[in-house]
Short mmCIF file of C-alpha atoms in Angstrom, two decimals:
data_model
loop_
_atom_site.label_atom_id
_atom_site.label_comp_id
_atom_site.label_asym_id
_atom_site.label_seq_id
_atom_site.Cartn_x
_atom_site.Cartn_y
_atom_site.Cartn_z
CA MET A 23 43.90 -84.38 276.19
CA SER A 24 40.48 -84.59 277.84
CA GLU A 25 37.15 -85.87 276.63
CA ARG A 26 33.47 -86.40 277.13
CA TYR A 27 32.91 -90.13 277.10
CA GLU A 28 29.53 -91.22 275.75
CA LEU A 29 27.57 -94.31 276.57
CA PRO A 30 26.49 -96.63 273.75
CA GLY A 31 23.10 -98.27 273.57
CA GLU A 32 22.28 -101.94 273.41
CA GLN A 33 23.82 -102.80 270.07
CA GLY A 34 24.87 -106.40 270.61
CA GLY A 35 28.44 -105.71 271.75
CA PRO A 36 30.22 -104.82 274.97
CA PRO A 37 28.76 -101.89 276.93
CA GLY A 38 30.63 -98.72 277.68
CA SER A 39 30.10 -95.87 280.11
CA GLY A 40 28.90 -92.33 280.42
CA LEU A 41 28.57 -88.91 281.99
CA THR A 42 25.54 -87.58 283.81
CA ARG A 43 22.84 -85.10 282.98
CA GLN A 44 19.99 -83.82 285.11
CA ARG A 45 16.33 -83.48 284.30
CA LYS A 46 13.33 -83.44 286.61
CA ARG A 47 9.65 -83.90 285.94
CA THR A 48 6.94 -83.99 288.61
CA THR A 49 3.69 -85.85 288.02
CA LEU A 50 0.84 -87.31 290.03
CA TRP A 51 -1.31 -90.39 289.57
CA ALA A 52 -4.83 -91.41 290.41
CA VAL A 53 -5.95 -94.42 292.38
CA SER A 54 -9.20 -96.00 291.26
CA TRP A 55 -11.04 -98.57 293.36
CA LEU A 56 -9.32 -101.27 291.30
CA ALA A 57 -5.97 -99.67 292.10
CA GLY A 58 -6.81 -99.83 295.77
CA LEU A 59 -7.54 -103.52 295.43
CA ALA A 60 -4.22 -104.00 293.63
CA LEU A 61 -2.30 -102.25 296.40
CA LEU A 62 -3.84 -104.65 298.91
CA THR A 63 -3.12 -107.77 296.88
CA GLY A 64 0.45 -107.40 295.70
CA SER A 65 0.72 -104.47 293.30
CA ALA A 66 1.81 -102.23 296.16
CA ALA A 67 5.28 -103.22 295.04
CA LEU A 68 4.82 -100.68 292.26
CA ALA A 69 4.03 -97.72 294.50
CA PRO A 70 6.42 -94.77 294.41
CA LYS A 71 8.49 -94.02 297.48
CA GLY A 72 6.28 -92.40 300.06
CA GLY A 73 3.11 -94.13 298.81
CA PRO A 74 0.47 -93.20 296.23
CA VAL A 75 -0.66 -89.62 295.76
CA PRO A 76 -4.28 -88.99 296.82
CA ALA A 77 -6.79 -89.23 293.99
CA LYS A 78 -7.87 -85.58 294.38
CA ASP A 79 -4.50 -84.52 292.93
CA ALA A 80 -4.69 -86.77 289.90
CA GLN A 81 -5.24 -85.78 286.30
CA GLY A 82 -7.42 -88.70 285.30
CA PRO A 83 -8.21 -92.34 286.14
CA LEU A 84 -5.86 -95.16 285.27
CA LYS A 85 -7.35 -97.93 283.16
CA ASN A 86 -7.08 -101.63 283.99
CA PHE A 87 -5.08 -101.00 287.15
CA ALA A 88 -5.81 -104.40 288.60
CA ALA A 89 -4.55 -107.20 290.77
CA PRO A 90 -2.60 -110.12 289.21
CA VAL A 91 -4.58 -111.74 286.41
CA ASP A 92 -6.95 -114.60 287.10
CA SER A 93 -6.15 -117.17 284.43
CA SER A 94 -9.75 -118.40 284.44
CA LEU A 95 -10.89 -115.17 282.78
CA ALA A 96 -11.35 -115.21 278.98
CA LEU A 97 -9.20 -112.14 278.66
CA THR A 98 -6.15 -111.03 276.70
CA THR A 99 -3.57 -109.10 278.68
CA VAL A 100 -1.17 -106.79 276.82
CA THR A 101 2.00 -105.48 278.50
CA LEU A 102 3.98 -102.63 276.96
CA THR A 103 7.62 -103.00 277.99
CA PHE A 104 10.56 -100.67 277.35
CA ASP A 105 14.22 -101.66 277.58
CA GLY A 106 17.28 -99.64 278.55
CA GLY A 107 15.92 -96.53 280.28
CA ARG A 108 16.24 -94.45 277.12
CA ALA A 109 15.23 -90.78 277.46
CA SER A 110 13.19 -91.08 274.27
CA GLN A 111 10.83 -93.44 276.10
CA LEU A 112 9.49 -90.47 278.07
CA ALA A 113 7.48 -89.66 274.93
CA ALA A 114 5.83 -93.06 275.24
CA ALA A 115 5.22 -92.45 278.94
CA ARG A 116 3.38 -89.22 278.13
CA THR A 117 1.17 -91.08 275.67
CA LEU A 118 0.40 -93.78 278.23
CA ARG A 119 -0.46 -91.18 280.86
CA SER A 120 -2.79 -89.35 278.49
CA GLN A 121 -4.73 -92.60 278.00
CA GLY A 122 -4.66 -93.69 281.64
CA LEU A 123 -2.37 -96.65 280.88
CA ARG A 124 0.89 -97.93 282.35
CA GLY A 125 3.93 -99.83 281.17
CA THR A 126 6.99 -101.65 282.50
CA PHE A 127 10.35 -99.89 282.06
CA PHE A 128 13.42 -102.12 282.35
CA VAL A 129 16.45 -99.92 283.06
CA ASN A 130 20.23 -100.17 283.46
CA SER A 131 20.94 -98.37 286.73
CA GLY A 132 24.57 -97.65 285.79
CA PHE A 133 23.42 -95.66 282.75
CA MET A 134 20.91 -93.40 284.49
CA GLY A 135 21.86 -89.78 283.88
CA ALA A 136 24.09 -90.55 280.89
CA LYS A 137 23.59 -88.86 277.54
CA ASP A 138 20.34 -90.08 275.90
CA TYR A 139 19.25 -91.91 279.05
CA MET A 140 16.75 -91.09 281.78
CA THR A 141 17.69 -89.68 285.16
CA VAL A 142 16.70 -91.10 288.52
CA GLU A 143 14.20 -88.23 288.76
CA ASP A 144 12.64 -89.43 285.51
CA LEU A 145 12.24 -92.91 286.98
CA HIS A 146 10.46 -91.52 290.02
CA ALA A 147 8.12 -89.58 287.74
CA LEU A 148 7.35 -92.79 285.83
CA ALA A 149 6.61 -94.63 289.07
CA ALA A 150 4.41 -91.75 290.24
CA ASP A 151 2.33 -92.29 287.10
CA GLY A 152 1.88 -95.96 288.09
CA ASN A 153 4.49 -97.40 285.73
CA GLU A 154 6.66 -100.30 286.85
CA ILE A 155 10.47 -99.97 287.10
CA GLY A 156 12.33 -103.23 286.43
CA GLY A 157 15.96 -104.33 286.14
CA HIS A 158 18.08 -104.89 283.03
CA THR A 159 21.58 -105.33 284.62
CA ALA A 160 23.73 -102.41 285.80
CA THR A 161 25.65 -101.82 282.56
CA LEU A 162 23.87 -103.86 279.89
CA ALA A 163 25.62 -107.18 280.36
CA ASP A 164 25.24 -110.41 278.40
CA LEU A 165 24.86 -112.77 281.35
CA THR A 166 25.84 -115.79 279.26
CA ALA A 167 29.21 -114.26 278.36
CA LEU A 168 30.41 -113.34 281.87
CA GLU A 169 32.02 -115.30 284.66
CA PRO A 170 29.50 -116.10 287.41
CA ASP A 171 30.59 -113.48 289.97
CA GLU A 172 30.50 -110.63 287.46
CA ALA A 173 27.15 -111.75 286.06
CA THR A 174 25.72 -111.92 289.59
CA ARG A 175 27.00 -108.42 290.36
CA GLN A 176 25.35 -107.13 287.20
CA VAL A 177 21.95 -108.52 288.22
CA CYS A 178 22.01 -108.17 292.01
CA ASN A 179 23.75 -104.78 292.21
CA ASP A 180 21.40 -103.37 289.58
CA ARG A 181 18.40 -104.43 291.66
CA SER A 182 20.06 -103.10 294.83
CA ASN A 183 20.62 -99.72 293.15
CA LEU A 184 16.97 -99.48 292.10
CA THR A 185 15.84 -100.57 295.57
CA ASP A 186 18.09 -97.96 297.21
CA TRP A 187 16.45 -95.33 294.99
CA GLY A 188 13.07 -96.23 296.46
CA PHE A 189 11.61 -98.64 293.88
CA LYS A 190 9.98 -102.01 294.57
CA VAL A 191 11.70 -104.12 291.91
CA THR A 192 10.23 -107.50 290.99
CA SER A 193 10.66 -107.86 287.20
CA PHE A 194 13.77 -108.31 285.02
CA SER A 195 14.53 -108.53 281.30
CA TYR A 196 17.58 -110.24 279.79
CA PRO A 197 19.86 -107.94 277.77
CA PHE A 198 20.17 -109.19 274.19
CA ALA A 199 17.62 -111.90 275.19
CA ALA A 200 20.67 -113.90 276.34
CA LYS A 201 19.68 -116.43 278.98
CA SER A 202 20.76 -119.83 280.26
CA PRO A 203 19.76 -122.10 283.16
CA GLU A 204 22.53 -120.50 285.20
CA ALA A 205 21.34 -116.98 284.34
CA LYS A 206 17.75 -117.81 285.28
CA ALA A 207 18.86 -119.18 288.64
CA MET A 208 20.99 -116.08 289.18
CA VAL A 209 18.07 -113.73 288.49
CA ALA A 210 15.88 -115.65 290.92
CA GLY A 211 18.66 -115.62 293.52
CA CYS A 212 18.91 -111.83 293.28
CA GLY A 213 15.29 -111.54 294.38
CA TYR A 214 13.31 -111.11 291.16
CA ASN A 215 9.91 -112.70 290.64
CA SER A 216 10.17 -113.01 286.85
CA ALA A 217 12.41 -112.39 283.84
CA ARG A 218 11.37 -111.53 280.28
CA SER A 219 12.95 -113.14 277.24
CA GLN A 220 12.43 -111.84 273.70
CA GLY A 221 11.60 -113.01 270.19
CA ASP A 222 9.65 -116.12 271.17
CA LEU A 223 6.12 -114.99 270.29
CA ARG A 224 4.79 -114.95 266.74
CA SER A 225 5.11 -111.86 264.52
CA ARG A 226 5.75 -111.01 260.88
CA LEU A 227 9.29 -110.00 261.87
CA GLY A 228 10.10 -112.97 264.07
CA CYS A 229 9.22 -116.56 264.81
CA ALA A 230 6.48 -117.61 262.39
CA ASP A 231 5.88 -120.91 264.19
CA CYS A 232 5.81 -119.60 267.74
CA ALA A 233 2.77 -119.27 269.96
CA VAL A 234 0.82 -116.01 269.64
CA SER A 235 0.78 -115.37 273.40
CA GLU A 236 2.24 -116.41 276.72
CA THR A 237 0.03 -118.01 279.35
CA VAL A 238 -0.99 -115.61 282.12
CA ARG A 239 0.60 -118.04 284.53
CA PRO A 240 3.82 -118.79 282.62
CA ALA A 241 5.30 -122.26 282.83
CA ASP A 242 8.68 -120.63 283.44
CA PRO A 243 8.40 -117.20 285.11
CA PHE A 244 12.13 -116.66 284.54
CA SER A 245 11.76 -117.01 280.77
CA THR A 246 8.49 -115.29 279.92
CA ARG A 247 7.89 -114.94 276.21
CA SER A 248 7.55 -111.71 274.20
CA THR A 249 7.65 -110.51 270.61
CA PRO A 250 10.91 -109.52 268.96
CA GLU A 251 11.90 -105.93 269.74
CA VAL A 252 9.57 -103.48 268.03
CA GLY A 253 11.55 -101.22 265.68
CA SER A 254 11.35 -99.20 262.49
CA ALA A 255 10.48 -102.27 260.39
CA TRP A 256 7.21 -102.64 262.30
CA THR A 257 4.02 -101.03 261.04
CA ILE A 258 0.92 -100.27 263.05
CA ALA A 259 -0.69 -103.20 261.22
CA ASP A 260 2.04 -105.48 262.61
CA LEU A 261 1.38 -104.27 266.15
CA GLN A 262 -2.37 -104.61 265.75
CA GLN A 263 -1.98 -108.09 264.27
CA SER A 264 0.04 -109.24 267.29
CA VAL A 265 -2.75 -108.09 269.58
CA MET A 266 -5.54 -109.60 267.45
CA ASP A 267 -3.65 -112.90 267.16
CA ALA A 268 -3.31 -113.01 270.94
CA GLU A 269 -7.02 -112.28 271.31
CA THR A 270 -7.87 -115.45 269.39
CA THR A 271 -6.47 -117.58 272.20
CA GLY A 272 -6.36 -115.23 275.17
CA GLY A 273 -3.33 -115.12 277.43
CA TRP A 274 -0.52 -112.60 277.78
CA LEU A 275 1.18 -110.56 275.05
CA GLN A 276 4.37 -108.67 275.90
CA LEU A 277 5.55 -106.07 273.36
CA ALA A 278 9.13 -104.83 273.75
CA PHE A 279 10.16 -101.29 272.67
CA TYR A 280 13.48 -99.41 272.71
CA ASP A 281 13.64 -95.84 271.31
CA ILE A 282 10.47 -93.83 270.73
CA ASP A 283 11.68 -91.10 268.36
CA ASP A 284 11.82 -89.96 264.74
CA SER A 285 15.42 -91.05 264.11
CA GLY A 286 14.36 -93.89 261.82
CA SER A 287 17.01 -96.13 263.38
CA PRO A 288 16.33 -99.88 263.27
CA ARG A 289 15.50 -99.92 266.98
CA SER A 290 13.16 -96.93 267.04
CA VAL A 291 9.43 -96.38 266.63
CA SER A 292 8.07 -92.93 265.85
CA PRO A 293 6.01 -91.19 268.56
CA ALA A 294 3.20 -90.80 266.02
CA LEU A 295 3.04 -94.54 265.33
CA PHE A 296 3.19 -95.32 269.04
CA ASN A 297 0.40 -92.82 269.74
CA ASP A 298 -1.77 -94.29 267.00
CA PHE A 299 -1.20 -97.82 268.27
CA VAL A 300 -2.03 -96.92 271.87
CA SER A 301 -5.17 -95.09 270.74
CA TRP A 302 -6.23 -98.21 268.84
CA LEU A 303 -5.33 -100.38 271.84
CA VAL A 304 -7.66 -98.31 274.02
CA THR A 305 -10.56 -99.29 271.75
CA ARG A 306 -9.79 -102.95 272.53
CA THR A 307 -9.75 -102.28 276.27
CA ASP A 308 -13.04 -100.41 276.03
CA GLU A 309 -14.61 -103.58 274.59
CA GLY A 310 -13.66 -105.41 277.78
CA THR A 311 -11.77 -108.29 276.20
CA THR A 312 -8.26 -106.85 276.41
CA ALA A 313 -6.52 -105.26 279.38
CA ILE A 314 -3.23 -103.37 279.65
CA ARG A 315 -1.19 -104.43 282.67
CA THR A 316 2.38 -104.25 283.87
CA VAL A 317 4.55 -107.35 284.21
CA HIS A 318 4.16 -107.17 287.98
CA ASP A 319 0.36 -107.09 287.68
CA VAL A 320 0.50 -110.35 285.75
CA ILE A 321 3.14 -112.19 287.79
CA GLY A 322 2.24 -110.84 291.23
CA GLY A 323 4.19 -111.45 294.41
CA GLY A 324 5.80 -109.02 296.83
CA ALA A 325 9.18 -107.37 296.48
CA LYS A 326 11.92 -109.42 298.15
CA PRO A 327 14.84 -107.85 300.02
CA ALA A 328 17.77 -106.66 297.90
CA VAL A 329 20.68 -109.11 297.63
CA PRO A 330 24.19 -107.68 297.16
CA GLY A 331 26.41 -109.21 294.50
CA PRO A 332 29.82 -110.76 295.27
CA SER A 333 32.51 -108.28 296.25
CA ALA A 334 35.54 -107.60 294.04
CA PRO A 335 38.27 -106.54 296.49
CA PRO A 336 41.19 -104.33 295.36
CA ALA A 337 44.56 -105.93 294.75
CA PRO A 338 46.92 -105.50 297.74
CA PRO A 339 50.02 -103.27 297.43
CA GLY A 340 52.80 -104.93 295.45
CA THR A 341 50.37 -106.97 293.31
CA ASN A 342 49.63 -106.10 289.69
CA ALA A 343 45.88 -105.31 289.72
CA LEU A 344 45.34 -106.13 286.03
CA ARG A 345 44.05 -109.34 284.53
CA ASN A 346 45.69 -110.54 281.32
CA PRO A 347 48.30 -107.73 281.51
CA GLY A 348 50.36 -109.18 278.66
CA LEU A 349 47.29 -109.34 276.35
CA GLU A 350 48.12 -112.97 275.57
CA THR A 351 44.78 -114.61 276.39
CA ALA A 352 42.24 -114.20 273.60
CA GLY A 353 38.71 -113.11 274.35
CA LYS A 354 35.65 -112.41 272.20
CA TYR A 355 35.31 -110.13 269.17
CA GLY A 356 39.04 -110.40 268.38
CA LEU A 357 39.95 -108.63 271.62
CA PRO A 358 42.24 -109.76 274.44
CA GLU A 359 40.32 -111.26 277.33
CA CYS A 360 39.26 -108.54 279.80
CA TRP A 361 40.14 -105.70 277.41
CA GLN A 362 38.06 -103.48 275.14
CA VAL A 363 38.63 -100.78 272.52
CA SER A 364 37.06 -97.44 273.39
CA SER A 365 36.83 -94.27 271.31
CA TYR A 366 35.05 -90.96 270.95
CA GLY A 367 35.00 -88.20 268.37
CA GLU A 368 35.49 -88.64 264.64
CA ASN A 369 38.17 -91.15 263.68
CA SER A 370 38.56 -94.70 262.36
CA HIS A 371 40.47 -97.32 264.32
CA VAL A 372 41.45 -100.98 264.02
CA LEU A 373 43.02 -103.28 266.62
CA SER A 374 45.29 -106.05 265.35
CA VAL A 375 47.68 -108.70 266.70
CA MET A 376 51.46 -108.27 266.50
CA ALA A 377 53.79 -111.26 266.79
CA PRO A 378 55.98 -111.54 268.68
CA GLY A 379 55.22 -109.17 271.54
CA ARG A 380 57.72 -107.32 273.67
CA THR A 381 57.47 -110.37 275.92
CA GLY A 382 55.41 -113.45 275.19
CA SER A 383 54.06 -114.41 271.81
CA ILE A 384 51.94 -111.35 270.92
CA ALA A 385 51.28 -107.66 271.48
CA ARG A 386 48.39 -105.54 270.21
CA ARG A 387 48.54 -102.68 267.71
CA LEU A 388 46.00 -99.89 267.37
CA ASP A 389 45.84 -98.01 264.07
CA VAL A 390 43.96 -94.70 263.79
CA THR A 391 43.17 -93.17 260.39
CA GLY A 392 40.91 -90.41 259.11
CA TYR A 393 41.42 -88.51 262.36
CA THR A 394 39.37 -85.37 262.91
CA SER A 395 38.71 -85.39 266.65
CA GLY A 396 38.65 -87.50 269.82
CA ASP A 397 40.84 -90.52 270.43
CA ALA A 398 40.93 -94.33 270.53
CA LYS A 399 42.50 -96.67 273.09
CA LEU A 400 42.69 -100.22 274.45
CA LEU A 401 41.79 -100.50 278.14
CA PRO A 402 40.38 -102.98 280.70
CA VAL A 403 36.69 -103.75 280.18
CA MET A 404 34.53 -101.27 282.07
CA ASP A 405 32.65 -103.76 284.21
CA LEU A 406 31.84 -104.18 287.91
CA GLY A 407 35.14 -105.68 289.00
CA ALA A 408 35.99 -108.81 287.03
CA CYS A 409 38.29 -106.93 284.64
CA ALA A 410 38.33 -103.28 285.71
CA PRO A 411 40.49 -103.13 288.87
CA SER A 412 38.81 -102.17 292.14
CA VAL A 413 40.44 -99.29 294.01
CA ILE A 414 40.49 -97.61 297.41
CA PRO A 415 39.30 -93.98 297.45
CA GLY A 416 42.12 -91.61 298.32
CA HIS A 417 44.86 -94.02 297.25
CA SER A 418 47.17 -93.29 294.32
CA TYR A 419 48.04 -95.88 291.69
CA THR A 420 51.12 -96.21 289.53
CA LEU A 421 50.35 -97.12 285.91
CA ARG A 422 52.84 -98.65 283.49
CA ALA A 423 52.73 -99.99 279.93
CA TRP A 424 55.31 -100.70 277.24
CA TYR A 425 54.64 -99.10 273.89
CA SER A 426 56.03 -98.14 270.49
CA SER A 427 54.24 -95.57 268.36
CA THR A 428 54.42 -93.19 265.45
CA ALA A 429 52.67 -90.43 267.42
CA SER A 430 52.41 -89.06 270.95
CA THR A 431 50.31 -91.01 273.43
CA GLN A 432 49.03 -90.66 277.01
CA PHE A 433 47.11 -92.58 279.67
CA GLU A 434 43.38 -91.81 279.74
CA LEU A 435 41.64 -92.72 283.01
CA TYR A 436 38.01 -93.45 283.91
CA TYR A 437 36.45 -94.34 287.24
CA ARG A 438 33.35 -96.22 288.33
CA ASN A 439 31.16 -95.34 291.30
CA LYS A 440 29.29 -97.84 293.46
CA VAL A 441 26.16 -97.61 291.28
CA GLY A 442 28.16 -98.82 288.27
CA THR A 443 28.36 -95.51 286.37
CA TRP A 444 31.63 -94.90 284.52
CA THR A 445 32.94 -91.33 284.24
CA TYR A 446 35.94 -89.78 282.51
CA TRP A 447 38.47 -88.80 285.19
CA THR A 448 41.83 -87.49 284.02
CA ALA A 449 44.82 -87.96 281.69
CA SER A 450 48.57 -88.25 282.11
CA PRO A 451 51.18 -86.03 280.44
CA TRP A 452 52.06 -86.99 276.89
CA PHE A 453 54.64 -89.66 276.10
CA PRO A 454 56.67 -89.14 272.90
CA ALA A 455 56.56 -91.24 269.75
CA SER A 456 59.09 -94.07 269.86
CA ALA A 457 60.22 -96.52 267.18
CA ALA A 458 61.44 -98.99 269.84
CA TYR A 459 59.53 -100.23 272.87
CA ARG A 460 59.76 -97.92 275.87
CA GLN A 461 57.87 -97.90 279.15
CA ALA A 462 55.27 -95.28 279.94
CA GLU A 463 54.96 -94.75 283.69
CA TRP A 464 52.78 -92.34 285.66
CA THR A 465 51.40 -92.14 289.19
CA ALA A 466 47.84 -90.89 289.04
CA PRO A 467 46.36 -88.43 291.54
CA PRO A 468 44.48 -89.86 294.56
CA VAL A 469 41.35 -91.71 293.48
CA PRO A 470 38.12 -89.64 293.88
CA ALA A 471 36.06 -90.22 297.02
CA ASP A 472 33.18 -91.87 295.12
CA ALA A 473 35.38 -94.16 292.98
CA VAL A 474 35.40 -97.93 293.51
CA GLY A 475 37.10 -99.00 290.26
CA ILE A 476 39.23 -97.55 287.46
CA SER A 477 40.12 -98.33 283.86
CA PHE A 478 42.96 -96.82 281.86
CA GLY A 479 44.82 -97.17 278.59
CA LEU A 480 47.31 -95.52 276.27
CA ASN A 481 45.55 -93.63 273.49
CA LEU A 482 46.07 -92.17 270.04
CA PHE A 483 44.68 -88.67 269.46
CA SER A 484 45.93 -88.34 265.88
CA ASP A 485 46.50 -90.58 262.88
CA GLY A 486 49.13 -93.15 263.75
CA GLU A 487 50.09 -96.61 265.00
CA LEU A 488 50.44 -97.63 268.65
CA ALA A 489 51.70 -101.05 269.82
CA THR A 490 51.25 -101.89 273.51
CA ASP A 491 52.17 -104.77 275.82
CA ASP A 492 52.83 -105.65 279.47
CA TYR A 493 50.51 -103.37 281.45
CA GLU A 494 50.87 -102.82 285.20
CA MET A 495 48.90 -101.10 287.95
CA TYR A 496 50.10 -100.92 291.57
CA ASP A 497 48.58 -99.40 294.70
CA THR A 498 50.99 -96.83 296.16
CA GLY A 499 48.73 -96.06 299.12
CA ALA A 500 47.40 -92.77 300.41
CA PRO A 501 49.69 -89.78 299.87
CA ALA A 502 51.44 -88.54 303.01
CA ALA A 503 49.90 -85.50 304.64
CA PRO A 504 51.76 -82.26 303.80
#
């Protein structure tokens, strides 16, 4: 049984993982005299790798490409931000380019190249157009729900990935708008200059009593305010009203977008509406009272060196590499701590608690119904090392789990590379249905050369019931040479 594992978007629950796709777009950008000033005064942090392209190759001037905002000016600054690195946002980028404008794109480096997400080449094309690339954690992590080391890896390693790809990364946005004093300190410690919150500026679809704009020199640069996420419930009148409200006081208005497509999903805005809004916004900039700037333009400051997150070393031989292997410790969302349910294809599945377990007080049972395709399974959370075991490339690992089931099952394996991208790897032979508990055991092939972590679980690929308990994973070392 093999599969293509797809990566979910930011839906308010645990993130997953994905496969890669390739797409390349080459563009050039112009440098006006204001742009030159910006490059000398701090906005050089936004330049693409290799420096700006000469103006003779450009397709048109960029508007309002300026140095960090002087708060003494009676001016409203609008920043168009985009979360998640979604491929649909390239439609918005084309609109911005056609109008000589730029935005800030907050991306999850571990998702780049996955289905429905941008590629690294796309990011370079955005930067070549003068857009800012910011961080959003490696794999869309709620920083307030993770232990400190894992949360720090999510922030620092994400910024390190983007830096390694050639970007000057100074701005961050909190996934799910989840922040805390500890998270803010963590983001600062990873080298960012600012971090965007969400939902704390006034709009018809959000906080009615909030301020209409942020100050251009925020009181807390690691909790800058923005509107709620702009989605299908927003009209162009809502967007215009947010801008006009901000213009009454001046200051800084951040608008946060996700998908730019015609899906009609709650988190999407149609390209036509976005185009109309940007065209209207240009009329405000032409009047000279409103400017469109990136987050970096507003906050300023140079790009600090990348800071690596804490390491998550592999378990030594003879030590079970899994946390909570007996599934006894409860976590969030009704799941065992450090474990998640994953699925693909068309089927319905429910995870429940069984008492007693094979050992201890409980086990977990997965029920699959309405099966048409794919599978479902319980496996260690696909993170950066807190729950998903770290591994040594070239080593083999023995996997064990006790199970009872009404249908055949098998181990499905995934691996993570150093960027944080999770990829389907391989599967074990089938294990037969069993009314009584029996142990499934399999030694996997040597870990791929680019793998730094793995996750695995017994699955159901038909209608049925599967109870599991007492998981094990042991390093058996590098296979002997033939």
